[in-house]
Amino acid sequence: MTNHDGTYVYQINISNGGVPKCAVEKAYVSINGLEGDRQKNRKIHGGTDRALCLYSLERLDDLRAEGHDIQPGSSGENLTIAGLDWSVLRPGDHMRIGPCLQIAITGYAEPCRHNARWFRDNNYKRISQKMHPGWSRLYAQVLTEGTVHHGDSVCVNTRNQ
């Protein structure tokens, strides 16, 4: 289902380890993450509580407006989501992506020094939740497995709803 009027998956990103992650049209998502994707450091990234890394297209646009050379997938996110007020998301919130994929946000992703090259003056901590609340990438656990497609709709159920 393609939905470019509301909140949707702008880009799906995978790599064989490290950044940047490259765009694919679709991918199967298991409790362990995106098929075809892996992380270099499994102690910090990955695992069932951090099966997916999410980021906001609008936050990326804002970062580029600040002069940072960051693109979707650059910071290692698996799903770049468009049309969502990123600042309201919190651990415990749930999302349904497409017809069947369901995930729960588990925490904020610490910025990684491997992302420094995308930031003006190597300031990769620009996406630190501690220093800039609401600008962090998010980790998520997969509750219901399924295939995610570019353009899939995203529905959010926040803890406050």
Tab-separated table of C-alpha atoms in Angstrom:
chain	number	residue	atom	x	y	z
A	1	MET	CA	0.000	0.000	0.000
A	2	THR	CA	1.483	3.344	-0.983
A	3	ASN	CA	0.474	6.322	1.113
A	4	HIS	CA	2.291	9.569	0.447
A	5	ASP	CA	-0.375	11.786	2.015
A	6	GLY	CA	0.254	10.879	5.667
A	7	THR	CA	2.903	9.039	7.628
A	8	TYR	CA	4.765	6.463	5.540
A	9	VAL	CA	8.021	4.576	4.978
A	10	TYR	CA	10.121	6.906	2.866
A	11	GLN	CA	13.104	4.558	2.583
A	12	ILE	CA	14.200	1.072	3.701
A	13	ASN	CA	17.951	0.816	4.331
A	14	ILE	CA	20.304	-2.155	4.668
A	15	SER	CA	24.046	-2.814	4.670
A	16	ASN	CA	26.498	-5.624	5.162
A	17	GLY	CA	27.750	-3.773	8.229
A	18	GLY	CA	28.435	-0.126	8.883
A	19	VAL	CA	27.198	3.082	7.310
A	20	PRO	CA	25.815	4.290	5.070
A	21	LYS	CA	22.991	1.822	4.598
A	22	CYS	CA	21.606	1.599	1.060
A	23	ALA	CA	17.991	1.790	-0.084
A	24	VAL	CA	15.983	-1.284	-1.045
A	25	GLU	CA	12.381	-1.436	-2.268
A	26	LYS	CA	11.202	-3.992	0.307
A	27	ALA	CA	12.537	-6.298	3.022
A	28	TYR	CA	11.247	-8.971	5.356
A	29	VAL	CA	11.413	-7.958	9.020
A	30	SER	CA	11.844	-10.675	11.647
A	31	ILE	CA	12.278	-10.337	15.393
A	32	ASN	CA	16.013	-10.044	14.622
A	33	GLY	CA	15.636	-7.161	12.159
A	34	LEU	CA	15.688	-6.558	8.404
A	35	GLU	CA	16.597	-9.475	6.171
A	36	GLY	CA	19.879	-8.689	4.396
A	37	ASP	CA	21.032	-6.182	7.014
A	38	ARG	CA	23.708	-6.593	9.636
A	39	GLN	CA	25.569	-4.420	12.106
A	40	LYS	CA	29.339	-4.244	12.616
A	41	ASN	CA	29.113	-4.075	16.402
A	42	ARG	CA	26.351	-6.325	17.787
A	43	LYS	CA	27.159	-5.301	21.380
A	44	ILE	CA	25.943	-1.779	20.660
A	45	HIS	CA	23.549	-2.291	17.720
A	46	GLY	CA	21.059	-5.013	16.862
A	47	GLY	CA	19.487	-7.742	18.980
A	48	THR	CA	15.785	-8.240	19.545
A	49	ASP	CA	15.367	-5.042	21.607
A	50	ARG	CA	17.144	-3.053	18.884
A	51	ALA	CA	16.002	-5.035	15.844
A	52	LEU	CA	15.214	-1.867	13.892
A	53	CYS	CA	16.663	1.619	13.899
A	54	LEU	CA	14.244	4.355	12.803
A	55	TYR	CA	14.727	7.961	11.826
A	56	SER	CA	12.692	10.874	10.519
A	57	LEU	CA	12.887	12.249	6.988
A	58	GLU	CA	11.937	15.689	8.339
A	59	ARG	CA	14.770	15.581	10.905
A	60	LEU	CA	17.183	14.684	8.079
A	61	ASP	CA	15.829	17.613	6.029
A	62	ASP	CA	16.313	19.942	9.003
A	63	LEU	CA	19.866	18.662	9.557
A	64	ARG	CA	20.701	19.297	5.893
A	65	ALA	CA	19.274	22.830	6.278
A	66	GLU	CA	21.773	23.315	9.134
A	67	GLY	CA	24.591	22.407	6.729
A	68	HIS	CA	25.098	18.728	7.574
A	69	ASP	CA	25.729	16.327	4.673
A	70	ILE	CA	23.379	13.587	5.893
A	71	GLN	CA	20.997	11.520	3.759
A	72	PRO	CA	18.454	8.758	4.437
A	73	GLY	CA	20.428	5.679	5.520
A	74	SER	CA	23.605	7.649	6.318
A	75	SER	CA	23.219	7.391	10.075
A	76	GLY	CA	22.467	3.671	9.959
A	77	GLU	CA	18.695	3.769	10.246
A	78	ASN	CA	16.788	0.844	8.747
A	79	LEU	CA	13.559	2.759	8.174
A	80	THR	CA	13.342	6.423	7.263
A	81	ILE	CA	9.815	7.552	8.202
A	82	ALA	CA	8.111	10.610	6.665
A	83	GLY	CA	5.196	12.683	7.939
A	84	LEU	CA	5.581	12.086	11.667
A	85	ASP	CA	6.100	14.518	14.557
A	86	TRP	CA	9.322	12.872	15.726
A	87	SER	CA	9.518	14.846	18.977
A	88	VAL	CA	6.449	13.118	20.455
A	89	LEU	CA	7.748	9.547	20.124
A	90	ARG	CA	8.867	7.761	23.289
A	91	PRO	CA	9.947	4.278	24.337
A	92	GLY	CA	6.800	2.207	24.767
A	93	ASP	CA	5.013	3.695	21.739
A	94	HIS	CA	3.837	1.195	19.119
A	95	MET	CA	3.717	1.448	15.331
A	96	ARG	CA	1.956	-0.559	12.654
A	97	ILE	CA	3.776	-0.439	9.336
A	98	GLY	CA	1.948	-1.654	6.275
A	99	PRO	CA	-0.694	-4.336	6.713
A	100	CYS	CA	1.005	-6.516	9.334
A	101	LEU	CA	4.379	-5.330	10.708
A	102	GLN	CA	4.065	-4.160	14.319
A	103	ILE	CA	6.896	-2.710	16.377
A	104	ALA	CA	7.462	-1.114	19.772
A	105	ILE	CA	9.957	1.675	20.395
A	106	THR	CA	12.464	0.473	22.989
A	107	GLY	CA	14.871	3.370	23.310
A	108	TYR	CA	17.005	6.107	21.833
A	109	ALA	CA	20.003	5.240	19.657
A	110	GLU	CA	23.230	6.778	20.890
A	111	PRO	CA	25.028	8.689	18.148
A	112	CYS	CA	28.039	6.846	16.764
A	113	ARG	CA	31.445	8.295	15.860
A	114	HIS	CA	31.191	6.476	12.506
A	115	ASN	CA	28.523	9.062	11.623
A	116	ALA	CA	30.845	12.034	12.201
A	117	ARG	CA	31.571	12.428	8.471
A	118	TRP	CA	27.933	13.371	7.807
A	119	PHE	CA	27.999	16.279	10.255
A	120	ARG	CA	29.443	19.759	9.988
A	121	ASP	CA	32.556	19.925	12.192
A	122	ASN	CA	32.116	16.129	12.788
A	123	ASN	CA	29.449	16.996	15.381
A	124	TYR	CA	27.690	13.607	15.308
A	125	LYS	CA	26.290	14.273	18.787
A	126	ARG	CA	23.843	16.631	17.056
A	127	ILE	CA	21.480	13.614	17.071
A	128	SER	CA	22.017	12.813	20.765
A	129	GLN	CA	18.789	12.513	22.757
A	130	LYS	CA	20.597	13.804	25.875
A	131	MET	CA	21.934	16.917	24.146
A	132	HIS	CA	19.102	17.531	21.653
A	133	PRO	CA	15.857	15.883	22.843
A	134	GLY	CA	13.619	14.782	19.977
A	135	TRP	CA	16.476	14.514	17.445
A	136	SER	CA	17.680	10.987	18.173
A	137	ARG	CA	17.215	7.906	16.058
A	138	LEU	CA	14.997	5.310	17.738
A	139	TYR	CA	15.403	1.594	18.358
A	140	ALA	CA	12.438	-0.750	18.062
A	141	GLN	CA	11.512	-4.324	18.869
A	142	VAL	CA	9.494	-6.326	16.334
A	143	LEU	CA	6.186	-7.525	17.810
A	144	THR	CA	4.693	-9.002	14.618
A	145	GLU	CA	6.951	-9.948	11.717
A	146	GLY	CA	6.208	-9.022	8.115
A	147	THR	CA	7.441	-7.489	4.887
A	148	VAL	CA	7.913	-3.736	4.714
A	149	HIS	CA	7.647	-1.910	1.385
A	150	HIS	CA	8.715	1.552	0.313
A	151	GLY	CA	5.616	3.745	0.739
A	152	ASP	CA	3.886	1.579	3.385
A	153	SER	CA	1.652	3.553	5.717
A	154	VAL	CA	2.758	4.007	9.323
A	155	CYS	CA	0.245	4.266	12.175
A	156	VAL	CA	1.466	5.294	15.611
A	157	ASN	CA	-0.130	4.468	18.942
A	158	THR	CA	1.602	6.568	21.588
A	159	ARG	CA	1.444	5.713	25.278
A	160	ASN	CA	-0.536	8.919	25.767
A	161	GLN	CA	-3.405	7.790	23.472
